Amino acid sequence: MTEIVLINPNTSAATTQMMTSIVRASLPASLTLLPKTARHGVPMIVNSRELKDSAAGVVELAIECSATAQGFLVAAFGDPGVKELRAIVNVPVLGLCEAGMQAAAAGGRRFAIATVTPDLVDDFAAKAAELGLSDRYLGTRLTSGDPRGLASDPHVLQQALEQAVRQCFELDRADAVIIGGGPLGQAAEALTARFARPVIAPLRAAAERMAALAAGRGA
C-alpha cells in the first residue's frame, strides 16, 4: 500500500486528528495515511514569522518518514517547507494553499480566500503570484477577532467564515472561495454545502490531488 504522510506544522495534536479525519475520507483505501505533528512551534500559525519558522520542523519530520513515504501533504495553508521538501525527495509534496488555489482556479475561475489570519494575507498573494494565478486571485476577506480565539469556538468560527465567504461572492464577484487554513478544516467542510457556488475546502482539495498523483493521473 502507498503511504502518504500528513504533516501538521502546528503543534496541536487535536488539530492533526481533525485534519487526518478529513483527509482520510477523501483518499482511496489503497493509500494509507500517517499523521505527524510538529514538535516545535505554535498550536496555530497566524503570522509570517511563525509560518517561516515552522518549515524546518516540517522538513525534519519528513526526513524521518522518507524511507517509506510515497507522498507528503503539508497541512498548513501557507505551505511551509514544501519548496524545501521538493528539493530533497522524489515523491509528490503538496501544500494546502497550492492545492486550494489550483482547485479554485480550475476552468479559469476567479477566486478569493476567506480566513481568520490578517498577518498571512501577503503570503497568500505571494503564493498566487508564484503559481501564476495573480490575475485570477481577487484577494482575501477576513473575519474579525483573534484568530486563535475564533478557532477555539467551532460555531462562532463557522458563522464568521460564512459571512466572509458571502462577501467574497457578493462584493468581489468570486467564482470560487477557498477557506484559508488547515485548522479551519471542519468549518470548511460544513461551508461547502451552504453556497451555490464552489467553496473550496483545501484539505479535501489536497487529498483529492494526492490521490490523483498516486494513481498516475497528474503531473
CSV table of C-alpha atoms in Angstrom, one decimal:
chain,number,residue,atom,x,y,z
A,1,MET,CA,0.0,0.0,0.0
A,2,THR,CA,1.1,3.6,-0.7
A,3,GLU,CA,1.9,5.6,2.5
A,4,ILE,CA,1.0,9.3,2.5
A,5,VAL,CA,2.5,11.3,5.4
A,6,LEU,CA,0.3,14.2,6.6
A,7,ILE,CA,2.4,16.8,8.4
A,8,ASN,CA,0.7,19.3,10.7
A,9,PRO,CA,3.2,22.3,11.0
A,10,ASN,CA,1.1,23.4,14.0
A,11,THR,CA,1.8,21.7,17.3
A,12,SER,CA,-1.8,20.9,18.2
A,13,ALA,CA,-2.4,17.1,18.2
A,14,ALA,CA,-6.1,17.7,18.2
A,15,THR,CA,-5.8,19.7,15.0
A,16,THR,CA,-3.8,16.9,13.5
A,17,GLN,CA,-6.5,14.4,14.4
A,18,MET,CA,-9.2,16.6,12.9
A,19,MET,CA,-7.3,17.1,9.7
A,20,THR,CA,-6.4,13.5,9.4
A,21,SER,CA,-10.1,12.5,9.6
A,22,ILE,CA,-10.9,14.9,6.7
A,23,VAL,CA,-8.1,13.8,4.5
A,24,ARG,CA,-8.7,10.1,5.2
A,25,ALA,CA,-12.3,10.5,4.0
A,26,SER,CA,-11.0,11.8,0.6
A,27,LEU,CA,-8.4,9.1,0.0
A,28,PRO,CA,-8.9,5.7,-1.6
A,29,ALA,CA,-8.4,2.6,0.6
A,30,SER,CA,-5.2,1.9,-1.3
A,31,LEU,CA,-3.5,4.9,0.3
A,32,THR,CA,-2.5,4.7,4.0
A,33,LEU,CA,-2.2,7.9,5.9
A,34,LEU,CA,0.5,8.5,8.6
A,35,PRO,CA,-0.2,11.7,10.6
A,36,LYS,CA,2.7,13.7,12.2
A,37,THR,CA,2.5,16.8,14.4
A,38,ALA,CA,5.2,19.4,14.7
A,39,ARG,CA,7.3,19.1,17.8
A,40,HIS,CA,8.2,22.8,18.0
A,41,GLY,CA,6.3,26.0,17.2
A,42,VAL,CA,2.8,27.2,18.0
A,43,PRO,CA,-0.6,25.5,18.2
A,44,MET,CA,-1.9,27.6,15.3
A,45,ILE,CA,0.2,29.6,12.8
A,46,VAL,CA,-1.1,33.1,12.5
A,47,ASN,CA,1.7,35.2,11.0
A,48,SER,CA,4.6,35.1,8.5
A,49,ARG,CA,7.3,34.7,11.1
A,50,GLU,CA,5.6,31.6,12.6
A,51,LEU,CA,5.0,30.3,9.1
A,52,LYS,CA,8.6,30.7,8.1
A,53,ASP,CA,9.9,29.2,11.4
A,54,SER,CA,7.7,26.1,11.0
A,55,ALA,CA,9.4,25.0,7.8
A,56,ALA,CA,12.4,23.4,9.5
A,57,GLY,CA,10.1,21.2,11.6
A,58,VAL,CA,8.2,20.1,8.6
A,59,VAL,CA,11.4,19.0,6.8
A,60,GLU,CA,12.7,17.3,10.0
A,61,LEU,CA,9.5,15.1,10.2
A,62,ALA,CA,9.5,14.4,6.5
A,63,ILE,CA,13.1,13.1,6.5
A,64,GLU,CA,12.3,10.8,9.4
A,65,CYS,CA,9.5,9.2,7.3
A,66,SER,CA,11.2,9.4,3.9
A,67,ALA,CA,12.2,5.7,3.8
A,68,THR,CA,8.5,4.6,3.5
A,69,ALA,CA,6.6,7.7,2.4
A,70,GLN,CA,5.4,7.9,-1.1
A,71,GLY,CA,3.8,11.3,-0.7
A,72,PHE,CA,3.8,14.3,1.7
A,73,LEU,CA,0.8,16.5,2.5
A,74,VAL,CA,1.8,19.6,4.4
A,75,ALA,CA,-1.4,20.6,6.3
A,76,ALA,CA,-1.0,24.3,6.7
A,77,PHE,CA,-2.4,26.9,4.3
A,78,GLY,CA,0.9,28.8,3.9
A,79,ASP,CA,2.7,25.6,2.6
A,80,PRO,CA,5.7,25.8,4.9
A,81,GLY,CA,8.6,23.6,4.0
A,82,VAL,CA,7.0,22.5,0.7
A,83,LYS,CA,9.7,24.0,-1.5
A,84,GLU,CA,12.5,22.6,0.7
A,85,LEU,CA,10.9,19.1,0.6
A,86,ARG,CA,10.5,19.1,-3.1
A,87,ALA,CA,14.3,19.8,-3.4
A,88,ILE,CA,15.2,16.7,-1.4
A,89,VAL,CA,12.5,14.0,-2.1
A,90,ASN,CA,11.4,12.3,-5.3
A,91,VAL,CA,7.7,11.8,-4.3
A,92,PRO,CA,4.8,14.2,-4.5
A,93,VAL,CA,4.7,17.0,-2.0
A,94,LEU,CA,1.5,19.1,-1.7
A,95,GLY,CA,0.6,22.1,0.4
A,96,LEU,CA,-2.9,23.3,1.2
A,97,CYS,CA,-2.6,26.8,-0.3
A,98,GLU,CA,-1.3,25.5,-3.6
A,99,ALA,CA,-3.8,22.7,-3.8
A,100,GLY,CA,-6.7,25.0,-2.8
A,101,MET,CA,-5.7,27.7,-5.3
A,102,GLN,CA,-5.3,25.2,-8.1
A,103,ALA,CA,-8.7,23.7,-7.4
A,104,ALA,CA,-10.4,27.1,-7.1
A,105,ALA,CA,-8.9,28.4,-10.4
A,106,ALA,CA,-9.9,25.3,-12.4
A,107,GLY,CA,-11.6,26.1,-15.6
A,108,GLY,CA,-10.4,29.7,-15.5
A,109,ARG,CA,-12.4,30.7,-12.4
A,110,ARG,CA,-11.6,33.8,-10.4
A,111,PHE,CA,-11.2,33.1,-6.7
A,112,ALA,CA,-10.9,34.7,-3.3
A,113,ILE,CA,-9.9,33.5,0.2
A,114,ALA,CA,-11.9,33.7,3.4
A,115,THR,CA,-9.9,33.2,6.5
A,116,VAL,CA,-9.1,34.4,10.1
A,117,THR,CA,-5.4,35.4,9.8
A,118,PRO,CA,-4.8,39.0,8.6
A,119,ASP,CA,-1.0,38.7,9.1
A,120,LEU,CA,-0.8,36.0,6.4
A,121,VAL,CA,-2.6,37.9,3.6
A,122,ASP,CA,0.7,38.9,1.9
A,123,ASP,CA,1.9,35.3,1.9
A,124,PHE,CA,-1.3,34.2,0.2
A,125,ALA,CA,-0.8,36.9,-2.5
A,126,ALA,CA,2.8,35.7,-3.0
A,127,LYS,CA,1.6,32.2,-3.4
A,128,ALA,CA,-0.9,33.2,-6.1
A,129,ALA,CA,1.9,35.0,-7.9
A,130,GLU,CA,4.2,32.0,-7.6
A,131,LEU,CA,1.6,29.8,-9.2
A,132,GLY,CA,0.9,32.3,-12.0
A,133,LEU,CA,-2.6,32.9,-10.7
A,134,SER,CA,-2.4,36.6,-9.7
A,135,ASP,CA,-4.8,37.5,-12.5
A,136,ARG,CA,-7.5,35.2,-11.0
A,137,TYR,CA,-6.9,36.0,-7.4
A,138,LEU,CA,-9.3,38.6,-6.1
A,139,GLY,CA,-7.9,38.9,-2.6
A,140,THR,CA,-8.8,37.8,1.0
A,141,ARG,CA,-11.8,38.6,3.2
A,142,LEU,CA,-11.2,38.3,6.9
A,143,THR,CA,-13.2,37.5,10.0
A,144,SER,CA,-12.9,39.9,12.9
A,145,GLY,CA,-11.4,39.0,16.2
A,146,ASP,CA,-8.4,37.0,17.4
A,147,PRO,CA,-7.7,34.0,15.1
A,148,ARG,CA,-6.9,31.6,17.8
A,149,GLY,CA,-9.9,32.6,19.8
A,150,LEU,CA,-12.2,32.1,16.9
A,151,ALA,CA,-10.7,28.7,16.0
A,152,SER,CA,-11.5,27.5,19.6
A,153,ASP,CA,-15.2,28.0,19.1
A,154,PRO,CA,-16.4,25.9,16.1
A,155,HIS,CA,-19.9,27.5,16.0
A,156,VAL,CA,-18.7,31.1,16.1
A,157,LEU,CA,-15.9,30.3,13.6
A,158,GLN,CA,-18.3,28.8,11.1
A,159,GLN,CA,-20.6,31.8,11.3
A,160,ALA,CA,-17.7,34.3,10.9
A,161,LEU,CA,-16.3,32.4,7.9
A,162,GLU,CA,-19.7,32.1,6.3
A,163,GLN,CA,-20.0,35.9,6.4
A,164,ALA,CA,-16.6,36.3,4.9
A,165,VAL,CA,-17.4,33.8,2.1
A,166,ARG,CA,-20.6,35.7,1.4
A,167,GLN,CA,-18.6,38.9,1.0
A,168,CYS,CA,-16.3,37.2,-1.4
A,169,PHE,CA,-19.2,36.1,-3.6
A,170,GLU,CA,-21.3,39.2,-3.4
A,171,LEU,CA,-18.7,42.0,-3.2
A,172,ASP,CA,-15.8,40.6,-5.0
A,173,ARG,CA,-17.8,38.5,-7.5
A,174,ALA,CA,-15.6,35.5,-7.0
A,175,ASP,CA,-16.4,32.3,-8.9
A,176,ALA,CA,-15.0,30.2,-6.0
A,177,VAL,CA,-13.8,30.8,-2.5
A,178,ILE,CA,-11.2,29.0,-0.5
A,179,ILE,CA,-11.4,28.6,3.2
A,180,GLY,CA,-7.8,29.5,4.1
A,181,GLY,CA,-6.5,27.4,6.9
A,182,GLY,CA,-5.8,23.8,8.0
A,183,PRO,CA,-7.2,24.3,11.5
A,184,LEU,CA,-10.4,25.7,9.8
A,185,GLY,CA,-10.9,22.3,8.2
A,186,GLN,CA,-14.2,21.4,9.9
A,187,ALA,CA,-15.7,24.8,9.1
A,188,ALA,CA,-14.6,24.5,5.5
A,189,GLU,CA,-16.3,21.1,5.1
A,190,ALA,CA,-19.5,22.5,6.6
A,191,LEU,CA,-19.5,25.6,4.4
A,192,THR,CA,-19.0,23.6,1.1
A,193,ALA,CA,-22.7,22.7,1.2
A,194,ARG,CA,-24.1,26.2,2.1
A,195,PHE,CA,-23.4,28.1,-1.1
A,196,ALA,CA,-24.5,27.5,-4.7
A,197,ARG,CA,-21.0,28.5,-6.0
A,198,PRO,CA,-17.9,26.4,-5.1
A,199,VAL,CA,-16.4,26.8,-1.6
A,200,ILE,CA,-13.0,25.0,-1.6
A,201,ALA,CA,-12.0,23.0,1.4
A,202,PRO,CA,-8.2,22.8,1.0
A,203,LEU,CA,-7.7,19.6,3.0
A,204,ARG,CA,-10.1,17.9,0.7
A,205,ALA,CA,-8.6,19.5,-2.4
A,206,ALA,CA,-5.1,18.4,-1.4
A,207,ALA,CA,-6.3,14.9,-0.6
A,208,GLU,CA,-8.0,14.5,-4.0
A,209,ARG,CA,-4.9,15.9,-5.8
A,210,MET,CA,-2.7,13.4,-3.9
A,211,ALA,CA,-5.0,10.5,-4.8
A,212,ALA,CA,-4.8,11.6,-8.5
A,213,LEU,CA,-1.0,11.8,-8.4
A,214,ALA,CA,-0.7,8.4,-6.7
A,215,ALA,CA,-2.9,6.9,-9.4
A,216,GLY,CA,-0.8,8.5,-12.1
A,217,ARG,CA,-3.4,10.9,-13.3
A,218,GLY,CA,-1.5,14.1,-12.7
A,219,ALA,CA,1.9,15.7,-13.0
